[in-house]
């Protein structure tokens, strides 16, 4: 039913620094509690700072109720949302050709509108790739929405993914499609690079309440806040790898909590993964949904 699907959508990821380690924990299926993990030995075994990240969207068209549920009950530090895919970029490019004000995902604004005041009051910071192919229009629309709601928000954009102004240079390099070996098509309407997490972290370092990106690595939406919060460097490879793994899981939203399983109603015990000092993620039984989601993300690279 709809209510059960809504429960699946509201989950969060918490990180606790433990020396150079961390842990990640999700709330249970029955709703988000004020504690990031099941109380007991796991909680007391780690010391340090805890960061809670909630994912409100795993794709363009995901449920709009996730953001309010996470903001109201998730005890969050960061709210992230992933909207983009290759087909989404194509659709947004077509929309922008119809109007210069289009080209971003309006769902982002719709999901934030009812919780803007609470986000500001609680100090929750937001990271989303909702900018699509029109970051400035998205940022301006968000600033107007915040002003209409009487909320002061600092909105930053991370630019640089749009490569259309480099088209002639790239064509001159003789770039070919990596699998088929075909050259670039004669007509191109959009061309975007995948940006990483460090520009997001820098925007947060500069004090942005909301960071809007275009095309970026999906996991960067969560990794950027972790770099910002814990001060990770670009040479902290194990930590960055662990944060990237967690980011790949959380950016899928409800998929990682059973949304891609046909028997999801039978899933119980959704307490998350944990790690202390090992800079790795492992999962508590009885559920292996984390592994299922991870294997989907590395399909074609490893055999399982």
Coordinates of C-alpha atoms in Angstrom, one line a residue:
X1 CA 0.0 0.0 0.0
X2 CA 0.9 3.6 -0.3
X3 CA 1.7 4.0 3.4
X4 CA 4.1 1.1 3.3
X5 CA 5.9 2.6 0.3
X6 CA 6.2 5.9 2.2
X7 CA 7.9 4.0 5.0
X8 CA 10.3 2.6 2.6
X9 CA 11.2 6.0 1.3
X10 CA 12.0 7.6 4.7
X11 CA 15.4 6.4 5.7
X12 CA 18.6 8.0 6.7
X13 CA 22.3 7.3 6.9
X14 CA 24.4 8.2 9.9
X15 CA 28.2 8.4 10.1
X16 CA 30.1 8.2 13.3
X17 CA 33.8 9.1 13.2
X18 CA 35.9 6.7 15.2
X19 CA 39.5 7.6 14.7
X20 CA 39.8 7.1 11.0
X21 CA 36.8 4.8 10.8
X22 CA 33.1 5.4 10.5
X23 CA 29.8 3.6 10.7
X24 CA 26.6 3.9 8.8
X25 CA 23.2 3.1 10.3
X26 CA 19.7 3.3 9.0
X27 CA 16.5 3.5 11.0
X28 CA 14.1 0.6 11.1
X29 CA 11.4 -0.1 8.6
X30 CA 8.7 1.0 11.1
X31 CA 9.9 4.7 10.9
X32 CA 12.8 6.9 11.8
X33 CA 13.7 7.2 15.5
X34 CA 15.7 9.9 17.1
X35 CA 18.6 7.5 17.4
X36 CA 20.6 6.7 14.3
X37 CA 21.1 3.0 15.3
X38 CA 19.7 0.3 17.5
X39 CA 20.8 1.2 21.1
X40 CA 23.3 -1.1 22.8
X41 CA 26.8 -2.3 22.3
X42 CA 27.2 -0.9 18.8
X43 CA 26.3 2.6 19.9
X44 CA 28.6 2.5 22.9
X45 CA 31.5 1.0 21.0
X46 CA 32.3 4.1 19.0
X47 CA 33.2 7.6 20.0
X48 CA 33.2 10.7 17.9
X49 CA 31.0 12.8 15.7
X50 CA 27.8 11.5 14.1
X51 CA 26.5 12.8 10.9
X52 CA 23.0 11.9 9.7
X53 CA 22.2 12.1 6.0
X54 CA 18.7 11.4 4.6
X55 CA 17.9 10.8 1.0
X56 CA 14.6 12.2 -0.3
X57 CA 14.7 11.1 -3.9
X58 CA 16.4 8.3 -5.9
X59 CA 15.1 9.4 -9.3
X60 CA 13.0 12.1 -11.0
X61 CA 9.4 11.3 -10.1
X62 CA 10.1 9.7 -6.7
X63 CA 7.6 10.2 -3.9
X64 CA 7.3 13.8 -2.6
X65 CA 6.5 12.7 0.9
X66 CA 10.0 11.5 1.7
X67 CA 11.4 15.0 2.3
X68 CA 8.8 16.0 4.9
X69 CA 9.1 12.6 6.7
X70 CA 12.9 12.9 6.9
X71 CA 12.9 16.5 8.0
X72 CA 10.2 16.0 10.6
X73 CA 11.5 12.7 12.1
X74 CA 15.0 12.0 10.8
X75 CA 17.1 14.2 13.1
X76 CA 19.1 15.1 10.0
X77 CA 22.2 17.0 9.4
X78 CA 22.0 16.8 5.6
X79 CA 19.1 16.1 3.2
X80 CA 20.2 14.9 -0.2
X81 CA 18.2 14.2 -3.4
X82 CA 19.2 12.5 -6.6
X83 CA 17.1 13.2 -9.7
X84 CA 19.4 12.7 -12.7
X85 CA 20.0 9.9 -15.2
X86 CA 21.1 9.9 -18.8
X87 CA 17.5 9.8 -20.1
X88 CA 16.6 12.5 -17.6
X89 CA 19.3 14.8 -18.9
X90 CA 17.9 14.3 -22.4
X91 CA 14.4 15.1 -21.3
X92 CA 15.6 18.2 -19.4
X93 CA 17.6 19.4 -22.5
X94 CA 14.4 19.0 -24.6
X95 CA 12.5 21.0 -22.0
X96 CA 15.0 23.8 -22.0
X97 CA 14.8 24.1 -25.8
X98 CA 11.1 24.9 -25.3
X99 CA 11.7 27.5 -22.7
X100 CA 14.9 29.1 -21.2
X101 CA 13.3 28.8 -17.7
X102 CA 13.0 25.0 -18.0
X103 CA 15.7 22.3 -17.8
X104 CA 15.7 21.5 -14.0
X105 CA 13.6 19.2 -12.0
X106 CA 10.6 21.1 -10.4
X107 CA 9.9 18.2 -8.1
X108 CA 12.8 19.5 -6.0
X109 CA 11.1 22.8 -5.2
X110 CA 7.8 21.0 -4.6
X111 CA 9.3 18.7 -2.1
X112 CA 11.1 21.5 -0.2
X113 CA 8.3 24.0 -0.1
X114 CA 6.4 22.5 2.9
X115 CA 9.6 22.1 5.0
X116 CA 11.7 25.2 4.1
X117 CA 11.1 26.8 7.5
X118 CA 11.8 23.6 9.4
X119 CA 15.0 23.0 7.4
X120 CA 16.2 26.5 8.3
X121 CA 15.2 26.2 11.9
X122 CA 16.9 22.8 12.4
X123 CA 20.0 23.8 10.4
X124 CA 19.6 21.0 7.9
X125 CA 21.7 21.6 4.8
X126 CA 20.5 20.4 1.4
X127 CA 22.4 18.9 -1.5
X128 CA 20.7 18.0 -4.8
X129 CA 21.5 17.6 -8.5
X130 CA 18.2 19.1 -9.3
X131 CA 19.8 21.8 -11.5
X132 CA 19.9 19.4 -14.5
X133 CA 20.9 21.4 -17.5
X134 CA 19.7 24.8 -16.1
X135 CA 21.3 25.3 -12.7
X136 CA 20.8 29.1 -12.5
X137 CA 17.1 28.8 -13.3
X138 CA 16.8 26.2 -10.5
X139 CA 18.7 28.3 -8.0
X140 CA 16.7 31.4 -8.9
X141 CA 13.4 29.6 -8.5
X142 CA 14.5 28.2 -5.1
X143 CA 15.6 31.7 -3.9
X144 CA 12.2 33.1 -5.0
X145 CA 10.4 30.2 -3.2
X146 CA 12.4 30.9 0.0
X147 CA 11.7 34.6 -0.2
X148 CA 7.9 33.9 -0.7
X149 CA 8.0 31.7 2.4
X150 CA 9.9 34.2 4.4
X151 CA 13.0 32.0 4.7
X152 CA 16.6 33.3 4.2
X153 CA 18.6 30.7 2.4
X154 CA 22.1 30.8 0.9
X155 CA 21.9 28.8 -2.3
X156 CA 25.1 27.8 -4.1
X157 CA 25.5 26.2 -7.6
X158 CA 28.3 23.9 -8.7
X159 CA 28.9 24.5 -12.4
X160 CA 31.3 23.1 -14.9
X161 CA 29.6 19.9 -16.0
X162 CA 28.2 21.4 -19.3
X163 CA 30.8 20.7 -22.0
X164 CA 28.9 22.1 -25.0
X165 CA 31.2 25.1 -25.1
X166 CA 34.1 22.6 -25.5
X167 CA 32.4 20.7 -28.4
X168 CA 34.8 21.7 -31.1
X169 CA 37.9 20.9 -29.0
X170 CA 36.5 17.5 -28.1
X171 CA 35.6 16.7 -31.7
X172 CA 39.2 17.7 -32.7
X173 CA 40.5 15.0 -30.2
X174 CA 38.7 12.3 -32.2
X175 CA 36.9 11.1 -29.2
X176 CA 35.0 7.8 -29.8
X177 CA 32.3 5.9 -27.9
X178 CA 34.2 3.6 -25.5
X179 CA 32.3 0.4 -26.3
X180 CA 31.3 0.6 -29.9
X181 CA 34.2 2.8 -31.2
X182 CA 31.8 5.0 -33.0
X183 CA 32.7 8.7 -33.4
X184 CA 30.7 11.5 -31.9
X185 CA 27.3 12.0 -33.7
X186 CA 27.1 14.9 -36.0
X187 CA 24.3 16.6 -34.0
X188 CA 24.7 17.0 -30.3
X189 CA 22.3 18.8 -28.0
X190 CA 23.9 18.2 -24.6
X191 CA 27.2 16.9 -23.3
X192 CA 28.0 16.7 -19.6
X193 CA 30.9 15.6 -17.4
X194 CA 30.4 13.9 -14.1
X195 CA 31.6 16.2 -11.4
X196 CA 32.9 14.9 -8.1
X197 CA 32.3 15.5 -4.4
X198 CA 35.0 18.1 -3.6
X199 CA 33.2 21.1 -5.2
X200 CA 30.1 20.2 -3.2
X201 CA 32.2 20.1 0.0
X202 CA 33.7 23.5 -0.9
X203 CA 30.3 25.0 -1.4
X204 CA 29.3 23.7 2.1
X205 CA 32.6 25.0 3.5
X206 CA 31.7 28.5 2.2
X207 CA 28.4 28.4 4.2
X208 CA 25.8 27.4 1.6
X209 CA 22.5 26.2 3.1
X210 CA 21.5 24.5 -0.2
X211 CA 23.9 23.2 -2.9
X212 CA 22.5 22.7 -6.4
X213 CA 24.5 20.8 -8.9
X214 CA 24.0 19.6 -12.5
X215 CA 25.4 16.3 -13.5
X216 CA 27.6 14.8 -10.8
X217 CA 28.6 11.4 -9.6
X218 CA 25.5 10.1 -7.8
X219 CA 27.5 9.2 -4.7
X220 CA 29.0 12.7 -4.5
X221 CA 25.7 14.0 -3.1
X222 CA 26.5 12.1 0.2
X223 CA 30.3 12.1 -0.1
X224 CA 30.5 15.9 -0.4
X225 CA 28.9 16.5 3.0
X226 CA 31.1 13.8 4.6
X227 CA 34.3 15.5 3.2
X228 CA 33.0 18.8 4.5
X229 CA 32.1 17.5 7.9
X230 CA 35.1 15.3 8.6
X231 CA 37.7 17.3 6.7
X232 CA 38.7 14.3 4.5
X233 CA 41.5 15.1 2.0
X234 CA 41.8 13.9 -1.6
X235 CA 44.6 11.5 -0.4
X236 CA 42.3 9.8 2.2
X237 CA 41.6 7.0 -0.3
X238 CA 40.2 4.4 2.1
X239 CA 37.8 7.0 3.7
X240 CA 36.8 8.4 0.3
X241 CA 36.1 4.8 -1.0
X242 CA 34.0 4.0 2.1
X243 CA 32.1 7.2 1.8
X244 CA 31.6 6.6 -1.9
X245 CA 30.2 3.1 -1.2
X246 CA 27.8 4.6 1.4
X247 CA 26.8 7.3 -1.1
X248 CA 26.0 4.8 -3.8
X249 CA 23.7 3.0 -1.4
X250 CA 21.9 6.1 0.0
X251 CA 21.4 7.9 -3.3
X252 CA 19.1 5.1 -4.5
X253 CA 16.5 6.1 -1.9
X254 CA 13.9 3.4 -1.1
X255 CA 15.6 0.9 -3.5
X256 CA 18.2 0.1 -0.8
X257 CA 15.5 -0.5 1.8
X258 CA 13.7 -3.1 -0.3
X259 CA 12.2 -1.1 -3.1
X260 CA 13.6 -3.4 -5.8
X261 CA 12.6 -6.7 -4.0
X262 CA 9.4 -8.4 -5.0
X263 CA 9.0 -9.7 -1.4
X264 CA 9.7 -6.4 0.2
X265 CA 6.7 -6.7 2.6
X266 CA 8.4 -9.6 4.3
X267 CA 11.6 -7.8 5.0
X268 CA 12.3 -7.1 8.7
X269 CA 15.1 -5.8 10.8
X270 CA 16.3 -2.8 8.7
X271 CA 19.1 -1.8 11.0
X272 CA 22.0 -0.6 8.9
X273 CA 25.6 -1.3 8.2
X274 CA 28.3 -0.6 10.7
X275 CA 32.1 -0.3 10.8
X276 CA 34.6 0.7 13.4
X277 CA 38.2 1.6 12.5
X278 CA 38.2 -0.6 9.3
X279 CA 36.9 2.1 6.9
X280 CA 34.5 -0.4 5.4
X281 CA 30.8 -1.2 5.3
X282 CA 29.4 -4.5 6.3
X283 CA 25.8 -5.4 6.8
X284 CA 23.9 -6.8 9.8
X285 CA 21.7 -9.8 9.0
X286 CA 18.9 -10.8 8.4
X287 CA 18.7 -8.6 5.3
X288 CA 21.1 -8.4 2.4
X289 CA 19.5 -5.5 0.5
X290 CA 22.7 -3.4 0.8
X291 CA 24.6 -6.0 -1.1
X292 CA 21.8 -6.3 -3.7
X293 CA 21.9 -2.6 -4.4
X294 CA 25.7 -2.5 -4.5
X295 CA 25.9 -5.3 -7.0
X296 CA 23.5 -3.4 -9.3
X297 CA 25.9 -0.4 -9.1
X298 CA 29.0 -2.4 -10.0
X299 CA 27.3 -4.6 -12.7
X300 CA 29.7 -5.3 -15.5
X301 CA 32.8 -4.7 -13.4
X302 CA 32.7 -7.7 -11.2
X303 CA 31.2 -11.1 -11.3
X304 CA 29.2 -12.2 -8.3

